[in-house]
PDB file of C-alpha atoms in Angstrom:
ATOM      1  CA  LEU N   1     -51.414  10.617  -9.173  1.00  0.00           C
ATOM      2  CA  ILE N   2     -48.432  12.246  -7.580  1.00  0.00           C
ATOM      3  CA  LEU N   3     -47.529   9.760  -4.739  1.00  0.00           C
ATOM      4  CA  LEU N   4     -47.647   6.996  -7.980  1.00  0.00           C
ATOM      5  CA  ALA N   5     -45.235   8.856 -10.222  1.00  0.00           C
ATOM      6  CA  PHE N   6     -43.070   9.962  -7.679  1.00  0.00           C
ATOM      7  CA  THR N   7     -43.078   5.462  -5.829  1.00  0.00           C
ATOM      8  CA  GLY N   8     -43.015   4.529  -9.896  1.00  0.00           C
ATOM      9  CA  CYS N   9     -40.247   6.837 -10.804  1.00  0.00           C
ATOM     10  CA  LYS N  10     -37.976   5.620  -7.637  1.00  0.00           C
ATOM     11  CA  GLU N  11     -38.998   1.612  -8.830  1.00  0.00           C
ATOM     12  CA  VAL N  12     -37.132   2.589 -11.948  1.00  0.00           C
ATOM     13  CA  GLU N  13     -34.046   4.077 -10.606  1.00  0.00           C
ATOM     14  CA  LYS N  14     -33.393   1.008  -7.772  1.00  0.00           C
ATOM     15  CA  LEU N  15     -33.428  -0.858 -10.994  1.00  0.00           C
ATOM     16  CA  THR N  16     -30.137   0.771 -12.542  1.00  0.00           C
ATOM     17  CA  GLN N  17     -28.146   0.613  -9.227  1.00  0.00           C
ATOM     18  CA  PHE N  18     -26.276  -2.154  -8.331  1.00  0.00           C
ATOM     19  CA  THR N  19     -23.470  -3.005  -6.955  1.00  0.00           C
ATOM     20  CA  MET N  20     -19.359  -3.619  -7.639  1.00  0.00           C
ATOM     21  CA  SER N  21     -17.400  -4.773  -4.933  1.00  0.00           C
ATOM     22  CA  PHE N  22     -13.527  -5.319  -4.563  1.00  0.00           C
ATOM     23  CA  ASP N  23     -11.232  -7.292  -1.854  1.00  0.00           C
ATOM     24  CA  ASN N  24      -7.243  -6.377  -1.564  1.00  0.00           C
ATOM     25  CA  GLN N  25      -4.787  -6.226   1.029  1.00  0.00           C
ATOM     26  CA  VAL N  26      -2.178  -4.472   2.407  1.00  0.00           C
ATOM     27  CA  THR N  27       0.325  -5.168   4.627  1.00  0.00           C
ATOM     28  CA  ILE N  28       1.263  -3.014   7.626  1.00  0.00           C
ATOM     29  CA  PRO N  29       4.624  -3.353   8.111  1.00  0.00           C
ATOM     30  CA  ALA N  30       5.937  -3.597  12.506  1.00  0.00           C
ATOM     31  CA  ASN N  31       6.472  -1.067  13.963  1.00  0.00           C
ATOM     32  CA  THR N  32       8.224   0.355  16.984  1.00  0.00           C
ATOM     33  CA  LEU N  33       6.678   4.490  15.267  1.00  0.00           C
ATOM     34  CA  ILE N  34       4.248   5.445  17.378  1.00  0.00           C
ATOM     35  CA  ASN N  35       1.967   8.425  16.521  1.00  0.00           C
ATOM     36  CA  ILE N  36       3.726   8.735  12.876  1.00  0.00           C
ATOM     37  CA  PRO N  37       1.313   8.872  10.167  1.00  0.00           C
ATOM     38  CA  VAL N  38       2.530   5.472   8.183  1.00  0.00           C
ATOM     39  CA  ASN N  39       1.549   5.113   3.771  1.00  0.00           C
ATOM     40  CA  LEU N  40       0.838   1.999   2.211  1.00  0.00           C
ATOM     41  CA  ALA N  41      -0.349   1.182  -1.422  1.00  0.00           C
ATOM     42  CA  THR N  42      -1.869  -1.418  -2.607  1.00  0.00           C
ATOM     43  CA  PRO N  43      -0.754  -3.046  -6.038  1.00  0.00           C
ATOM     44  CA  GLU N  44      -3.013  -1.489  -9.662  1.00  0.00           C
ATOM     45  CA  ILE N  45      -6.714  -3.605  -9.168  1.00  0.00           C
ATOM     46  CA  PRO N  46      -8.115  -3.254 -12.441  1.00  0.00           C
ATOM     47  CA  THR N  47     -11.695  -2.741 -12.402  1.00  0.00           C
ATOM     48  CA  ASN N  48     -13.139  -5.248 -15.247  1.00  0.00           C
ATOM     49  CA  SER N  49     -15.972  -2.340 -14.946  1.00  0.00           C
ATOM     50  CA  GLN N  50     -16.923  -2.760 -18.376  1.00  0.00           C
ATOM     51  CA  SER N  51     -18.227  -6.759 -18.109  1.00  0.00           C
ATOM     52  CA  THR N  52     -19.665  -5.944 -14.668  1.00  0.00           C
ATOM     53  CA  PHE N  53     -21.427  -2.565 -16.771  1.00  0.00           C
ATOM     54  CA  SER N  54     -22.536  -5.257 -19.251  1.00  0.00           C
ATOM     55  CA  GLY N  55     -23.872  -7.701 -17.177  1.00  0.00           C
ATOM     56  CA  ASN N  56     -26.401  -4.906 -16.073  1.00  0.00           C
ATOM     57  CA  ASN N  57     -27.187  -4.187 -19.035  1.00  0.00           C
ATOM     58  CA  THR N  58     -25.713  -0.604 -19.611  1.00  0.00           C
ATOM     59  CA  ASN N  59     -22.370   0.681 -20.689  1.00  0.00           C
ATOM     60  CA  ALA N  60     -20.279   3.529 -19.223  1.00  0.00           C
ATOM     61  CA  ALA N  61     -21.037   5.996 -21.104  1.00  0.00           C
ATOM     62  CA  SER N  62     -24.375   5.885 -19.400  1.00  0.00           C
ATOM     63  CA  ILE N  63     -22.844   6.171 -15.932  1.00  0.00           C
ATOM     64  CA  ASP N  64     -24.266   9.247 -14.342  1.00  0.00           C
ATOM     65  CA  GLU N  65     -22.315   8.118 -10.519  1.00  0.00           C
ATOM     66  CA  ILE N  66     -20.006   5.924  -8.459  1.00  0.00           C
ATOM     67  CA  ILE N  67     -20.094   6.650  -4.338  1.00  0.00           C
ATOM     68  CA  LEU N  68     -18.337   4.288  -1.811  1.00  0.00           C
ATOM     69  CA  GLN N  69     -21.251   2.028  -0.480  1.00  0.00           C
ATOM     70  CA  SER N  70     -19.218   1.010   2.110  1.00  0.00           C
ATOM     71  CA  MET N  71     -16.140  -0.594   3.325  1.00  0.00           C
ATOM     72  CA  SER N  72     -14.671  -2.067   5.477  1.00  0.00           C
ATOM     73  CA  LEU N  73     -10.837  -4.107   7.217  1.00  0.00           C
ATOM     74  CA  THR N  74     -10.426  -7.131   8.388  1.00  0.00           C
ATOM     75  CA  ILE N  75      -7.433  -8.593   9.699  1.00  0.00           C
ATOM     76  CA  ILE N  76      -7.100 -11.293   8.074  1.00  0.00           C
ATOM     77  CA  THR N  77      -2.595 -12.027   9.664  1.00  0.00           C
ATOM     78  CA  PRO N  78      -1.599 -12.594  12.383  1.00  0.00           C
ATOM     79  CA  ALA N  79      -5.115 -14.489  13.418  1.00  0.00           C
ATOM     80  CA  ASP N  80      -5.068 -13.087  16.747  1.00  0.00           C
ATOM     81  CA  SER N  81      -4.519  -9.628  16.478  1.00  0.00           C
ATOM     82  CA  ASN N  82      -6.993  -7.120  17.157  1.00  0.00           C
ATOM     83  CA  PHE N  83      -6.873  -3.050  15.446  1.00  0.00           C
ATOM     84  CA  ASN N  84      -5.690  -2.299  18.636  1.00  0.00           C
ATOM     85  CA  PHE N  85      -3.111  -1.020  17.524  1.00  0.00           C
ATOM     86  CA  LEU N  86      -4.741   1.713  15.761  1.00  0.00           C
ATOM     87  CA  LYS N  87      -5.485   4.895  16.518  1.00  0.00           C
ATOM     88  CA  SER N  88      -6.553   6.417  12.987  1.00  0.00           C
ATOM     89  CA  ILE N  89      -6.869   5.203   9.064  1.00  0.00           C
ATOM     90  CA  GLU N  90      -7.599   7.156   6.098  1.00  0.00           C
ATOM     91  CA  VAL N  91      -8.128   5.299   3.086  1.00  0.00           C
ATOM     92  CA  PHE N  92      -7.316   6.775  -0.076  1.00  0.00           C
ATOM     93  CA  ILE N  93      -8.477   6.314  -4.508  1.00  0.00           C
ATOM     94  CA  ASN N  94      -6.510   7.169  -7.951  1.00  0.00           C
ATOM     95  CA  SER N  95      -5.751   6.419 -10.955  1.00  0.00           C
ATOM     96  CA  GLU N  96      -3.808   7.063 -14.057  1.00  0.00           C
ATOM     97  CA  GLY N  97      -3.942  10.635 -15.027  1.00  0.00           C
ATOM     98  CA  LEU N  98      -6.668  11.515 -12.296  1.00  0.00           C
ATOM     99  CA  SER N  99      -5.974  12.791  -8.858  1.00  0.00           C
ATOM    100  CA  GLU N 100      -5.850  11.270  -5.189  1.00  0.00           C
ATOM    101  CA  VAL N 101      -9.538  11.898  -3.846  1.00  0.00           C
ATOM    102  CA  PRO N 102      -9.959  10.474   0.045  1.00  0.00           C
ATOM    103  CA  LEU N 103     -12.251   7.226   0.249  1.00  0.00           C
ATOM    104  CA  GLY N 104     -12.982   6.958   4.218  1.00  0.00           C
ATOM    105  CA  SER N 105     -11.640   6.793   7.382  1.00  0.00           C
ATOM    106  CA  ASN N 106     -11.844   6.291  10.638  1.00  0.00           C
ATOM    107  CA  THR N 107      -9.884   8.514  12.984  1.00  0.00           C
ATOM    108  CA  ASP N 108     -10.523   7.511  16.319  1.00  0.00           C
ATOM    109  CA  VAL N 109     -10.360   3.721  16.211  1.00  0.00           C
ATOM    110  CA  LYS N 110     -11.806   1.460  19.493  1.00  0.00           C
ATOM    111  CA  ASP N 111      -9.852  -1.101  21.106  1.00  0.00           C
ATOM    112  CA  GLY N 112     -10.699  -4.880  20.860  1.00  0.00           C
ATOM    113  CA  ILE N 113     -12.232  -4.764  17.389  1.00  0.00           C
ATOM    114  CA  ILE N 114     -11.294  -7.696  14.574  1.00  0.00           C
ATOM    115  CA  SER N 115     -13.058  -5.523  11.492  1.00  0.00           C
ATOM    116  CA  LEU N 116     -12.991  -2.482  11.321  1.00  0.00           C
ATOM    117  CA  ASN N 117     -16.213   0.219   9.235  1.00  0.00           C
ATOM    118  CA  LEU N 118     -14.666   2.791   7.771  1.00  0.00           C
ATOM    119  CA  THR N 119     -16.809   6.823   7.816  1.00  0.00           C
ATOM    120  CA  THR N 120     -17.417   7.068   3.320  1.00  0.00           C
ATOM    121  CA  THR N 121     -16.643  10.080   1.990  1.00  0.00           C
ATOM    122  CA  GLY N 122     -20.102  10.090  -0.177  1.00  0.00           C
ATOM    123  CA  ALA N 123     -17.369  11.329  -3.378  1.00  0.00           C
ATOM    124  CA  ASN N 124     -18.325  10.430  -6.865  1.00  0.00           C
ATOM    125  CA  ILE N 125     -15.366   8.063  -8.437  1.00  0.00           C
ATOM    126  CA  LYS N 126     -17.367   7.122 -11.161  1.00  0.00           C
ATOM    127  CA  ASP N 127     -13.824   8.399 -13.304  1.00  0.00           C
ATOM    128  CA  TYR N 128     -12.023   5.594 -10.941  1.00  0.00           C
ATOM    129  CA  ILE N 129     -14.253   2.870 -11.207  1.00  0.00           C
ATOM    130  CA  THR N 130     -14.928   3.342 -14.559  1.00  0.00           C
ATOM    131  CA  ALA N 131     -10.865   3.490 -15.827  1.00  0.00           C
ATOM    132  CA  ASN N 132      -8.938   0.578 -16.782  1.00  0.00           C
ATOM    133  CA  LYS N 133      -7.257  -0.275 -13.170  1.00  0.00           C
ATOM    134  CA  PHE N 134      -6.694   1.647 -10.367  1.00  0.00           C
ATOM    135  CA  SER N 135      -4.781   1.868  -6.927  1.00  0.00           C
ATOM    136  CA  ILE N 136      -5.295   2.296  -3.304  1.00  0.00           C
ATOM    137  CA  ARG N 137      -3.034   4.583  -0.750  1.00  0.00           C
ATOM    138  CA  VAL N 138      -3.864   3.586   2.951  1.00  0.00           C
ATOM    139  CA  ALA N 139      -3.060   5.635   5.522  1.00  0.00           C
ATOM    140  CA  THR N 140      -1.878   4.955   9.244  1.00  0.00           C
ATOM    141  CA  THR N 141      -1.180   6.402  12.256  1.00  0.00           C
ATOM    142  CA  THR N 142      -0.401   3.675  15.434  1.00  0.00           C
ATOM    143  CA  ASP N 143      -0.768   4.180  18.753  1.00  0.00           C
ATOM    144  CA  GLU N 144       1.330   0.600  19.775  1.00  0.00           C
ATOM    145  CA  VAL N 145       3.984  -0.188  19.322  1.00  0.00           C
ATOM    146  CA  ILE N 146       3.719  -3.558  17.123  1.00  0.00           C
ATOM    147  CA  THR N 147       6.218  -6.495  16.587  1.00  0.00           C
ATOM    148  CA  GLU N 148       4.844  -8.690  13.578  1.00  0.00           C
ATOM    149  CA  ASP N 149       3.003  -7.286  10.452  1.00  0.00           C
ATOM    150  CA  HIS N 150      -0.325  -7.348   9.875  1.00  0.00           C
ATOM    151  CA  GLU N 151      -1.845  -8.793   6.855  1.00  0.00           C
ATOM    152  CA  ILE N 152      -5.325  -6.534   6.617  1.00  0.00           C
ATOM    153  CA  ASN N 153      -8.061  -6.995   4.208  1.00  0.00           C
ATOM    154  CA  ILE N 154      -9.977  -4.301   2.802  1.00  0.00           C
ATOM    155  CA  ASN N 155     -13.521  -5.103   1.409  1.00  0.00           C
ATOM    156  CA  THR N 156     -15.074  -2.159  -0.863  1.00  0.00           C
ATOM    157  CA  ILE N 157     -18.587  -2.346  -1.799  1.00  0.00           C
ATOM    158  CA  PHE N 158     -19.705   0.121  -4.813  1.00  0.00           C
ATOM    159  CA  LEU N 159     -23.121   1.761  -5.648  1.00  0.00           C
ATOM    160  CA  ILE N 160     -23.410   2.248  -9.078  1.00  0.00           C
ATOM    161  CA  ASP N 161     -25.810   4.311 -10.389  1.00  0.00           C
ATOM    162  CA  ALA N 162     -27.067   4.533 -13.987  1.00  0.00           C
ATOM    163  CA  LYS N 163     -29.284   6.506 -16.241  1.00  0.00           C
ATOM    164  CA  VAL N 164     -32.651   6.471 -16.428  1.00  0.00           C
ATOM    165  CA  LEU N 165     -33.449   5.069 -20.210  1.00  0.00           C
ATOM    166  CA  GLY N 166     -34.062   7.760 -21.889  1.00  0.00           C
ATOM    167  CA  GLN N 167     -32.626  10.501 -20.348  1.00  0.00           C
TER     168      GLN N 167
END
């Protein structure tokens, strides 16, 4: 009976969870600097979270936690490029009135890859995603000279956990 209750609670918990994804672009400019951190920022990103919450039969006040489930980077241009030039990358989120929080990183980027998954921090970023807008800052360190700009797509998937009814 206890196992059944535990299993039932886990099933209800799954019903109160959903994901929200964003795609943003950032350009890593051509440069001759190696092993020097370069900071890049995205324009402010509207969250449209209220409509996502509404579509999942909840609202911002009912959200317990929002964490970054996954973050992947893909080179858009130049088309024939890879991440060989990248030594490390850290990604941060910020929003007006809130302190910047790290989201994910990769401190040992392997050569030959065109898509890069970051290790996420597991930080609760509820206040950033329930805000009207947020921005992303990317800190990169290169280990090769890059002779042309690299446009990178950042795909983020956030796991949203709403309160169980009656709690």
